[in-house]
Coordinates of C-alpha atoms and ligand atoms in Angstrom, one line a residue:
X10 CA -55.7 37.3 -25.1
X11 CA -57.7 38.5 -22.0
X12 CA -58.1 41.7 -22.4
X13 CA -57.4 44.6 -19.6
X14 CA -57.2 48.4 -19.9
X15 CA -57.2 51.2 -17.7
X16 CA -58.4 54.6 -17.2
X17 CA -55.4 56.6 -14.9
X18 CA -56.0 60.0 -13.9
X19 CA -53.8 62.4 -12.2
X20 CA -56.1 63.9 -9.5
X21 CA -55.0 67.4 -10.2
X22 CA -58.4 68.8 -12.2
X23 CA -61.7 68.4 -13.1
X24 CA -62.9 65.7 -15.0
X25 CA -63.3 67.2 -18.6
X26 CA -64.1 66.1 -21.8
X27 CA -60.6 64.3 -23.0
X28 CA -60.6 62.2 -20.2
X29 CA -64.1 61.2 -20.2
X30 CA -63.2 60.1 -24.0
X31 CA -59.9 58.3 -22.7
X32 CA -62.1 56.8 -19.9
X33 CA -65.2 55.7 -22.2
X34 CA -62.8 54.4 -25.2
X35 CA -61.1 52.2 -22.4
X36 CA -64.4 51.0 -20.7
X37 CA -66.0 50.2 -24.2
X38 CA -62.9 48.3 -25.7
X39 CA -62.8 46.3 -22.3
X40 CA -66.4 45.7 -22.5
X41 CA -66.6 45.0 -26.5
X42 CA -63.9 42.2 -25.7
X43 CA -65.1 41.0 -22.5
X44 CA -62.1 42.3 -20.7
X45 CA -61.6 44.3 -17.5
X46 CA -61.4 47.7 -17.2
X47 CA -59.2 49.4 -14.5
X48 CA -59.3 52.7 -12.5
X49 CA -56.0 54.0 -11.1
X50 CA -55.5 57.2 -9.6
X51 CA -51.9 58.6 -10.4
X52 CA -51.8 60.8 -7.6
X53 CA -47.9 61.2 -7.5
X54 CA -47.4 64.6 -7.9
X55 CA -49.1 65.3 -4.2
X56 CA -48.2 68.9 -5.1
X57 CA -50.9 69.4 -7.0
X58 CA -53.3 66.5 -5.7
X59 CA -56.7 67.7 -4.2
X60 CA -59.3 65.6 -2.8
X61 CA -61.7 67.4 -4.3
X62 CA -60.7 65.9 -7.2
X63 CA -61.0 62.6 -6.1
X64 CA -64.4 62.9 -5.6
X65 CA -65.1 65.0 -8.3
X66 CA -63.8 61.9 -10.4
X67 CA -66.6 59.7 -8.7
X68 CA -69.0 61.9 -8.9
X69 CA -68.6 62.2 -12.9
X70 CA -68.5 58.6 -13.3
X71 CA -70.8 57.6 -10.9
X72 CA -73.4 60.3 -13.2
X73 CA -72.2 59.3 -16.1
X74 CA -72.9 55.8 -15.1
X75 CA -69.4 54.6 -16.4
X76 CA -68.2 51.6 -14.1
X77 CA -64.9 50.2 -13.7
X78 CA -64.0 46.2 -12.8
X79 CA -61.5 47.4 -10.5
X80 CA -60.6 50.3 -8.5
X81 CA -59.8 51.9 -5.2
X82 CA -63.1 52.1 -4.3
X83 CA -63.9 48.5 -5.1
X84 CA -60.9 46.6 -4.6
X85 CA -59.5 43.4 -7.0
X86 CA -56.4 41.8 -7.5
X87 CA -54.2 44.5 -7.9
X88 CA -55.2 46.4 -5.3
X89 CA -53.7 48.9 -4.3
X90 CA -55.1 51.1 -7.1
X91 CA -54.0 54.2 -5.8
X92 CA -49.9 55.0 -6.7
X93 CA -49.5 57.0 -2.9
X94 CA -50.6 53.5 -1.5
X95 CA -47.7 51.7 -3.7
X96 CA -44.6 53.9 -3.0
X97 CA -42.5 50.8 -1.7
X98 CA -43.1 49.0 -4.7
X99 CA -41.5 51.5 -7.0
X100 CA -38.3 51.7 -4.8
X101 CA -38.0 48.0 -5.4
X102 CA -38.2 47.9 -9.3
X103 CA -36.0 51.2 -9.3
X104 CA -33.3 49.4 -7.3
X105 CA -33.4 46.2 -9.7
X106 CA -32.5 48.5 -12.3
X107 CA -29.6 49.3 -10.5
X108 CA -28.9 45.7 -9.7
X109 CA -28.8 45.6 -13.5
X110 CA -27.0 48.5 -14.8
X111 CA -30.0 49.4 -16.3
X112 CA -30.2 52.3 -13.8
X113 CA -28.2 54.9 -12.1
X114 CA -28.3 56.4 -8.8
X115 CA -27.5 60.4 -9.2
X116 CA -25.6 62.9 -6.8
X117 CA -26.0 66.0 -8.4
X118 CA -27.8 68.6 -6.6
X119 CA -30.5 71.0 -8.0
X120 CA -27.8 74.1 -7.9
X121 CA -25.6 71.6 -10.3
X122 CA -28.2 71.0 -12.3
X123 CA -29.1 74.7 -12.7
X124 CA -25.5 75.6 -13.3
X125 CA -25.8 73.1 -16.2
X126 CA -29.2 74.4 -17.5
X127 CA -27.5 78.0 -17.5
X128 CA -24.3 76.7 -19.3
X129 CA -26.6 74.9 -21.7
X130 CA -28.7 78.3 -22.4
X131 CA -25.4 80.5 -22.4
X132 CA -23.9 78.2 -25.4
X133 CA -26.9 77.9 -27.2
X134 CA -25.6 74.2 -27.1
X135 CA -28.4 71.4 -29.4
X136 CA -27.6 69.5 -25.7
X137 CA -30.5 70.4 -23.6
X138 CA -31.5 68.8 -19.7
X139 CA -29.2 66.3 -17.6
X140 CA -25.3 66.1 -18.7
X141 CA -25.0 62.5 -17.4
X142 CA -22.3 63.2 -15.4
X143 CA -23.5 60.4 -13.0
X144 CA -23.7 57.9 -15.5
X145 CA -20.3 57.0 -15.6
X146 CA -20.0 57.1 -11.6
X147 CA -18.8 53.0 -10.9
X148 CA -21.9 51.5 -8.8
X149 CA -19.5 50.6 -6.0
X150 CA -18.9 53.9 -5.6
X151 CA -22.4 55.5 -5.7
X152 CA -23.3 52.3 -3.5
X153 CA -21.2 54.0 -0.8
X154 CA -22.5 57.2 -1.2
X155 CA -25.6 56.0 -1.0
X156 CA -24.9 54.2 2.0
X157 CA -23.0 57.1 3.8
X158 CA -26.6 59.3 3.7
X159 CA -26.2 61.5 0.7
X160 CA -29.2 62.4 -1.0
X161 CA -29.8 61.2 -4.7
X162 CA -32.3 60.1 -7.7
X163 CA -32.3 57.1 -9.5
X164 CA -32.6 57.9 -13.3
X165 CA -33.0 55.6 -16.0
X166 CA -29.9 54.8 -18.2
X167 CA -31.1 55.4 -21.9
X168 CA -29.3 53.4 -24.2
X169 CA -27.2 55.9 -26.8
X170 CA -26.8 55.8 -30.7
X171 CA -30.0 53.9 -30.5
X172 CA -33.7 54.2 -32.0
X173 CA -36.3 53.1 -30.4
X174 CA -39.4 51.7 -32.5
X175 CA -42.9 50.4 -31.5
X176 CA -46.2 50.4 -33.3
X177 CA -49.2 52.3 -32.2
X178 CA -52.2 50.5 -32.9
X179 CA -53.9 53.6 -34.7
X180 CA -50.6 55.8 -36.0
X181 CA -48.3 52.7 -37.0
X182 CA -45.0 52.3 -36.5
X183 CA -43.1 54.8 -34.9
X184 CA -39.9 55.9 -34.5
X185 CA -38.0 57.8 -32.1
X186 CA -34.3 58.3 -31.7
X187 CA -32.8 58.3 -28.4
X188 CA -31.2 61.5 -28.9
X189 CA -34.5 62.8 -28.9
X190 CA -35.3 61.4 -25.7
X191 CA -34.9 63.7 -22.7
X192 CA -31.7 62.2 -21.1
X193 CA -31.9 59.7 -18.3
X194 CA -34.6 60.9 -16.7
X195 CA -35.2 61.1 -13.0
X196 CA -37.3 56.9 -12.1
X197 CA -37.1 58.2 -8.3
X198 CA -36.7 61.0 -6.9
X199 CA -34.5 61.7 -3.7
X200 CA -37.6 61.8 -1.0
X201 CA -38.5 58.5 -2.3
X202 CA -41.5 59.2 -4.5
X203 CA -41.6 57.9 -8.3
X204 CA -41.7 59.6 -10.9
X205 CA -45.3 59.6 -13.2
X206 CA -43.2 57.3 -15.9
X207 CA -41.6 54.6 -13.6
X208 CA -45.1 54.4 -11.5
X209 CA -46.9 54.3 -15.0
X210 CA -45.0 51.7 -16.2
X211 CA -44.5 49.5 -13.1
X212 CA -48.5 49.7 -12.7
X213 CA -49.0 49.1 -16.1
X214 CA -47.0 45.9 -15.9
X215 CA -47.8 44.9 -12.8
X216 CA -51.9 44.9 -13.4
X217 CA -51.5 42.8 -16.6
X218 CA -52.5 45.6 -18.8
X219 CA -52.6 44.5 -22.2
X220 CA -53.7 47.9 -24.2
X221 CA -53.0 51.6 -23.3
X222 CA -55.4 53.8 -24.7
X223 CA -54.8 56.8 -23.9
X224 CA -54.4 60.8 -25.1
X225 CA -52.0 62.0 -27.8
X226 CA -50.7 64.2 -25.7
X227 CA -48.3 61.1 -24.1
X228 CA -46.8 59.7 -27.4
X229 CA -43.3 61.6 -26.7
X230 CA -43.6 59.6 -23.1
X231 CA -44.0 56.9 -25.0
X232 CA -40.5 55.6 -26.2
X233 CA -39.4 56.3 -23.0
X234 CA -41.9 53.9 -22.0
X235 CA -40.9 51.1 -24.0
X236 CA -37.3 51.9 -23.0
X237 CA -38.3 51.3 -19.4
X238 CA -40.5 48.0 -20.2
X239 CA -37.4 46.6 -22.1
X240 CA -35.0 47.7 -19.5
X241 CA -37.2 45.7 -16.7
X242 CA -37.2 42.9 -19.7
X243 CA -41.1 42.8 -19.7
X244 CA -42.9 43.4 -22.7
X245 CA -44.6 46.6 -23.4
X246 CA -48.6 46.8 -24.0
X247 CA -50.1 47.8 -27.1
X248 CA -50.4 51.4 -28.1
X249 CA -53.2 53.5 -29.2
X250 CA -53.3 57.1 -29.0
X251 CA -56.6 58.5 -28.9
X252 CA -56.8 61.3 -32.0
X253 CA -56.9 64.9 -30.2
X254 CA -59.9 66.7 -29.5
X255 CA -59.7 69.9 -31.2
X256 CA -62.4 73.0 -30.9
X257 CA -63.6 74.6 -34.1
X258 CA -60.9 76.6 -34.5
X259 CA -58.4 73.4 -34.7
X260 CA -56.8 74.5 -31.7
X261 CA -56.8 71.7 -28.6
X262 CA -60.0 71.8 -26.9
X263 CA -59.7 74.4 -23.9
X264 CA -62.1 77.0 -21.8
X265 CA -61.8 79.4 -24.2
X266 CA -64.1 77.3 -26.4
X267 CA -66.9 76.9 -23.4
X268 CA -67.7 74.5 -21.3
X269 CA -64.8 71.7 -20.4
X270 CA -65.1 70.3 -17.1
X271 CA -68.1 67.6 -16.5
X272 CA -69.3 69.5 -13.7
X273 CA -70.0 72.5 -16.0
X274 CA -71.9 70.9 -18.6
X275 CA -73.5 69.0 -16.1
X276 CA -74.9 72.3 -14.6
X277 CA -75.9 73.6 -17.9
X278 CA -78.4 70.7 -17.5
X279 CA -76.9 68.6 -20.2
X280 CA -78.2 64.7 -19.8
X281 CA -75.1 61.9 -19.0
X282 CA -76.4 60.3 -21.9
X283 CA -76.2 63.1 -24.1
X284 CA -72.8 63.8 -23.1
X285 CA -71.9 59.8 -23.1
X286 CA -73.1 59.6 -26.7
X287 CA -71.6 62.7 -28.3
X288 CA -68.2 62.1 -26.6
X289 CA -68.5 58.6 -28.0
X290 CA -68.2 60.0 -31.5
X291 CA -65.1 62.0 -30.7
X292 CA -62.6 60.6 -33.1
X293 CA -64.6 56.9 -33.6
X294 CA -67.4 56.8 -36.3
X295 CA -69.6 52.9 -35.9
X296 CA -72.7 53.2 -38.2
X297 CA -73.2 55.0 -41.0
X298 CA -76.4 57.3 -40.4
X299 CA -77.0 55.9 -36.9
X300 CA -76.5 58.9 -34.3
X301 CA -78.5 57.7 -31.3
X302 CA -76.4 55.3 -28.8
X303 CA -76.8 53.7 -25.5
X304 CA -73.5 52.7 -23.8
X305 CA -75.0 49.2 -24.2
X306 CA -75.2 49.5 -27.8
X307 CA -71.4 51.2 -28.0
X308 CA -70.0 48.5 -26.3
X309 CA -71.1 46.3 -28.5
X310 CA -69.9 47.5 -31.7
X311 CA -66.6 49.4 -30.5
X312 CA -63.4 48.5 -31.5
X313 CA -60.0 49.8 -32.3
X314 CA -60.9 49.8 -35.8
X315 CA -63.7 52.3 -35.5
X316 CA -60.8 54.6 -34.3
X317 CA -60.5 57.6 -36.5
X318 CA -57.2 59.0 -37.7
X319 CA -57.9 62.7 -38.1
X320 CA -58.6 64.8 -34.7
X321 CA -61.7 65.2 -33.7
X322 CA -63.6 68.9 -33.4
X323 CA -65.9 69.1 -30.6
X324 CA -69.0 70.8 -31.8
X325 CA -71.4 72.5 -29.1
X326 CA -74.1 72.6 -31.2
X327 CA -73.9 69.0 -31.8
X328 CA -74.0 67.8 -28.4
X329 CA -76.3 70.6 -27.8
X330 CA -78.9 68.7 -30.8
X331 CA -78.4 65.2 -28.8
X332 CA -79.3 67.2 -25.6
X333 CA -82.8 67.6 -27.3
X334 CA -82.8 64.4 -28.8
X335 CA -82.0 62.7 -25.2
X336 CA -84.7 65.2 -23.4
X337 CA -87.3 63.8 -26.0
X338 CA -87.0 60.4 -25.1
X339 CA -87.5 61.0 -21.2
X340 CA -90.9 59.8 -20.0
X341 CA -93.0 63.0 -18.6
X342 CA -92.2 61.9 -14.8
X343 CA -88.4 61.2 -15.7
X344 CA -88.3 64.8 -17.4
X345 CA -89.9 66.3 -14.6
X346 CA -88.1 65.2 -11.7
X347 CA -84.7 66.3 -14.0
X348 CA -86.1 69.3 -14.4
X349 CA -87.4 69.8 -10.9
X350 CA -84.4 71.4 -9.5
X351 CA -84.4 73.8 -11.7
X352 CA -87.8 75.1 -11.3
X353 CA -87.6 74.9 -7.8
X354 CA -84.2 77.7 -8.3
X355 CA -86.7 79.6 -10.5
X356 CA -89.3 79.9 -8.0
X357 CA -91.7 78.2 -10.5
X358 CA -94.2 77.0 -7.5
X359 CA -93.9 79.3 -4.6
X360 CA -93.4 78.6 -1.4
X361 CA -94.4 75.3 -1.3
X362 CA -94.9 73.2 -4.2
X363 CA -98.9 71.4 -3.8
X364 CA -99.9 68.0 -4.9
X365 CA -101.7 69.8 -7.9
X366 CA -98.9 71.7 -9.1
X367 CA -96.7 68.6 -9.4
X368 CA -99.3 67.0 -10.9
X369 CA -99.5 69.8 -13.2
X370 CA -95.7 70.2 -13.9
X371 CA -95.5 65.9 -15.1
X372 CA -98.3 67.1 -17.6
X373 CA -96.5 69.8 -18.6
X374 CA -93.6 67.7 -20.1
X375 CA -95.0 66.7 -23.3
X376 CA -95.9 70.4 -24.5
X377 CA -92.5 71.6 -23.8
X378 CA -89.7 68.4 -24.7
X379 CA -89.8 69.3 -28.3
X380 CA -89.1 73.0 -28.1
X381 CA -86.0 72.8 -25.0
X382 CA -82.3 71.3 -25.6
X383 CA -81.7 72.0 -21.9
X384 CA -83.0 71.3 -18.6
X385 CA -82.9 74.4 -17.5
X386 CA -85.0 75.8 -20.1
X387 CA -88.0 73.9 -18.7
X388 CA -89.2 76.0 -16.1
X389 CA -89.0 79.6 -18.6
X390 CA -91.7 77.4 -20.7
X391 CA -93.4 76.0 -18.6
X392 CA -94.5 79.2 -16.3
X393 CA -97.5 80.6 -17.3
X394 CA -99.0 77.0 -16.0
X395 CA -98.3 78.2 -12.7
X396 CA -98.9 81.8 -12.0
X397 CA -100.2 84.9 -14.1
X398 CA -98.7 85.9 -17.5
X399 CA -99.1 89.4 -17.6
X400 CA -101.5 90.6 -19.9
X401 CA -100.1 92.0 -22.9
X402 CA -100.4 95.1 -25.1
X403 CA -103.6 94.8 -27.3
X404 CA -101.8 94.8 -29.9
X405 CA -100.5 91.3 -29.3
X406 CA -104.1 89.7 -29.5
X407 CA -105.1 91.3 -32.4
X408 CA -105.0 88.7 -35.6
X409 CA -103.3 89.9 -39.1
X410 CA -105.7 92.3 -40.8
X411 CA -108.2 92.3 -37.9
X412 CA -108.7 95.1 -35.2
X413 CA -109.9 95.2 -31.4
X414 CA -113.8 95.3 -31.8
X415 CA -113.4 91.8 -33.8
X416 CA -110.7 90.2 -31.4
X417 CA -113.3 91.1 -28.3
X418 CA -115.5 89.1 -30.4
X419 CA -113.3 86.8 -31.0
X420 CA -111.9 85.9 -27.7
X421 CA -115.4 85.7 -26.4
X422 CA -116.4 83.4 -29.2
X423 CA -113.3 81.5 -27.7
X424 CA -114.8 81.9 -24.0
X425 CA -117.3 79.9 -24.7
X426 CA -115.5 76.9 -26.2
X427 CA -113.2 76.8 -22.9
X428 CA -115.4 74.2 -20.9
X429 CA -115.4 71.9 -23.9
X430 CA -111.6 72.1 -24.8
X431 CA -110.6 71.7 -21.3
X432 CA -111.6 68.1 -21.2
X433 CA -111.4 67.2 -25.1
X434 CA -108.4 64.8 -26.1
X435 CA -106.1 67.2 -28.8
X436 CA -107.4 65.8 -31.5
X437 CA -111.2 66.1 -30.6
X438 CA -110.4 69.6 -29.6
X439 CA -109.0 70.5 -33.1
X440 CA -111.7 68.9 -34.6
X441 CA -114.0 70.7 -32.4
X442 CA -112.9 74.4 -32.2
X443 CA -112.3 74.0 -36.5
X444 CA -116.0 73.1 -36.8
X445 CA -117.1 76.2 -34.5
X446 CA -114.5 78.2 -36.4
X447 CA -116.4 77.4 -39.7
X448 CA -120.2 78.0 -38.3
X449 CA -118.7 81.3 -37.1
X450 CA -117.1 81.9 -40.4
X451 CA -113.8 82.9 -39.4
X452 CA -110.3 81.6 -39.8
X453 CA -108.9 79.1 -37.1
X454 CA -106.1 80.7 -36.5
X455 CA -107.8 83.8 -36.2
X456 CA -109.8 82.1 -33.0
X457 CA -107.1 80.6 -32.2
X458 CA -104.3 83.7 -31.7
X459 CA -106.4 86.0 -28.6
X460 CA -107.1 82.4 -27.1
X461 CA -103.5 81.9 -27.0
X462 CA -102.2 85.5 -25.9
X463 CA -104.9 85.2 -22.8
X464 CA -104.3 82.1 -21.6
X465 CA -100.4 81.8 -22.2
X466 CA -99.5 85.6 -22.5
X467 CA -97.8 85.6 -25.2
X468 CA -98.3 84.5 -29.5
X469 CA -96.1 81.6 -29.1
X470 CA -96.5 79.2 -26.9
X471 CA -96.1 75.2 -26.1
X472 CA -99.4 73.0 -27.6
X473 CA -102.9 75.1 -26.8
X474 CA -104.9 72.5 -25.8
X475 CA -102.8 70.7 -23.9
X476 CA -102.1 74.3 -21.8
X477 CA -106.2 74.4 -21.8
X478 CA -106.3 70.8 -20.2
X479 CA -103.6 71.4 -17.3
X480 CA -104.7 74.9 -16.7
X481 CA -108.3 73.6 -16.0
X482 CA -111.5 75.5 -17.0
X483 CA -112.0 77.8 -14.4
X484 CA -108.5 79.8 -14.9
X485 CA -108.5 79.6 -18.2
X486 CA -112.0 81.6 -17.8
X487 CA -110.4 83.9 -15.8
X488 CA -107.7 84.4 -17.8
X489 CA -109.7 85.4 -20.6
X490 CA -112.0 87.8 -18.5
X491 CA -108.9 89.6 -17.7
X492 CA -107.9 90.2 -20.7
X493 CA -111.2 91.1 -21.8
X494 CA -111.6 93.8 -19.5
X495 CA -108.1 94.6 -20.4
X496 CA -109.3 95.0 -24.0
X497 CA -112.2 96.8 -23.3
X498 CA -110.5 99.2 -21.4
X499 CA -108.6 100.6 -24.4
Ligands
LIG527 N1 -51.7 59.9 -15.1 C1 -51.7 60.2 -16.5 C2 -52.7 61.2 -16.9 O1 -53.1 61.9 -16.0 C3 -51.9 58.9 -17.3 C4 -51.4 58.8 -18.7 C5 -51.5 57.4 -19.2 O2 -52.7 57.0 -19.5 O3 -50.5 56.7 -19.3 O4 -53.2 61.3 -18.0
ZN528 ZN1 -25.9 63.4 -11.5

């Protein structure tokens, strides 16, 4: 079988992190199976619709680097694949079900159907939503009412008495007695416009889709679904509701556990393929003790199989740990430019950034990807390349169990090692600077620590050397001049 899914958001939010999962699980099946993967916008409720949205959607994708096969913004066979764009086409397969009996056109007006909802509340009655009293209305009848201008719906005739069954390719079979079904609801509404179920599953059929994957949250949808899809006579896809995505505390994932929408993470400076990779593992598992994924590689070894039954629990600090892992595997000019931005906000190079402080910043990369899980950490580290520290207390030079008159010495014994270190490889400086710290006879990393506090301001610090190297001779001499005259002056 050819297989064809699709991702089909309402464009009524931000992109967050369960639709991203919906939207990756549905691009890797179609990809691990050579199939086509769909985009569909399911902007029916133009209530809440918002263009923003719309391109917000783009925008995620288009970062995340997630393409579709087809879509509204690049056409194929099904096209329209935007619902507003398809109205007509829903009016015609609601109307067959009225050819059929399968349907129902319905008269009653909202203050009816209040009045019902009231009477309903009042008797505490088990009956809840529409009373049916249309059901029973002969079609000849509601033809001609129809006919003479007055207004109604079309709902969907459930069968009664019945259960409806179907399997869901990750929860089994499933059950679900009509009863339980809201009654006949509304396929199309009286100003024309479907309703999210009849344009779901008219779409659905009408693009070939073979699998809905999609969130748990739709399973009661569902039998109403297959109701519908048997009521056309077409046969229903296959199933599979994704497992929830639950924060820590097991509730569903919401603000109040941080960061949902794309766009937020996104300006936290997480990496797309940080986020692509940790999402992947929301409620799928592929290799034991492999983490590290490129979509590539996930589209490869997805499949329905790998699905997991149990919820998944988003974990911050997770993603947060393949942030690192992602910004560690940047080259130094990838990392840079990502980082750029950032620095720029923070003022990192002045007015205008020079040649030389570019230059500087690219070198700076490798001292700093080990210690940052975020972007936006970057330039914090990385600023003592490109203006003054302030000089600290004395205090802060001064090694364990060693006082001022011996760090003086030792920061000039230091001094004088600057014009070697600043063009030694790392290893060749170590190697150095140990061998001067020996024929001086004291410790390394009692040479080491005023060095550091000069030239970086503070005890802790990215790689020595390497801040020697891109600092150049001359200012790290100044540096230390500074701070000796700072020293001396206590
Ligand atoms: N438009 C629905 C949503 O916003 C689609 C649900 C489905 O995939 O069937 O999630
Ligand atoms: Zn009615």
């Amino acid at each position: 079988m050819e297989i064809k899914d699709r991702y089909a958001p309402s464009p009524t939010g931000l992109q967050h992190i369960g639709g991203v999962r919906t939207a990756l699980f549905n691009y890797l099946f179609a990809h691990s199976a050579g199939g086509t993967f769909v985009l569909r916008l399911e902007d029916t409720d133009r209530t809440r619709f918002d263009e923003a949205f719309v391109k917000n959607l783009y925008d995620t994708f288009r970062w995340l680097g997630i393409q579709w096969d087809e879509g509204p913004d690049i056409g194929g066979p099904s096209a329209p694949y935007i619902q507003s764009e398809r109205f007509s086409l829903y009016r015609q397969y609601a109307e067959k079900l009225l050819e059929t009996g399968k349907g129902y056109r319905c008269f009653c007006s909202a203050q009816r159907l209040e009045a019902v909802r009231k009477a309903q509340e009042e008797a505490r009655s088990s009956e809840t939503g529409y009373d049916r009293h249309c059901r029973s209305l002969p079609p000849e009848e509601a033809a001609r009412r129809a006919a003479a201008g007055e207004p109604y719906v079309i709902r969907l005739k459930i069968p009664l008495k019945e259960t409806t069954r179907f399997n869901d390719r990750l929860l089994g079979d499933i059950e679900w007695k009509n009863e339980d079904i809201n009654p006949d609801p509304v396929l199309l509404k009286s100003d024309g416009f479907p309703t999210y179920h009849l344009a779901n599953v008219v779409d659905d059929h009408l693009m070939g889709i073979t699998h809905v994957l999609r969130a748990q949250e739709w399973l009661p949808s569902t039998p109403l679904h297959v109701i519908l899809y048997r009521s056309f006579g077409w046969e229903p896809p296959i199933f599979c509701h994704l497992p929830m995505v639950m924060g820590q505390d097991g509730k569903k994932l919401s603000k109040r556990h941080g960061a949902t929408s794309i766009d937020e993470f996104r300006r936290q400076g997480y990496l797309p393929e940080a986020l692509l990779n940790y999402v992947a593992l929301l409620g799928a598992s592929y290799e034991e003790g492999k983490d590290m994924y490129t979509l590539q590689e996930l589209s490869v070894r997805f499949s329905l199989e790998k699905l997991n039954k149990a919820p998944a629990v988003f974990d911050y600090k997770k993603l947060e740990w393949y942030n690192g892992q992602y910004i560690r595997m940047k080259r130094d000019e990838e990392l840079a430019a990502l980082a750029l931005p950032y620095a720029v906000e923070k003022n990192l190079f002045g007015a205008d950034m020079t040649e030389d402080q570019r230059t500087a910043f690219v070198h700076a990369m490798p001292l700093i990807k080990e210690r940052v899980s975020f972007l936006h950490e970057i330039p914090d580290k990385v600023a003592y390349l490109f203006s003054e520290p302030p000089v600290p207390a004395a205090a802060e030079f001064i090694p364990k169990k060693s006082n001022l008159p011996k760090t003086v010495e030792l920061l000039t014994l230091g001094r004088g090692l600057i014009e070697a270190l600043a063009v030694f490889s790392d290893a060749d400086a170590e190697a150095f600077i140990k061998a001067e710290a020996e024929k001086a006879g004291v410790k390394l990393g009692d040479l080491m620590m005023p060095l550091r506090v000069a030239l970086t301001g503070s005890r802790v610090s990215p790689p020595l050397f390497g801040s020697i190297r891109i600092l150049g001779a001359k200012r790290c001499l100044d540096r230390i001049d500074h701070a000796l005259a700072s020293l001396r002056g206590v």
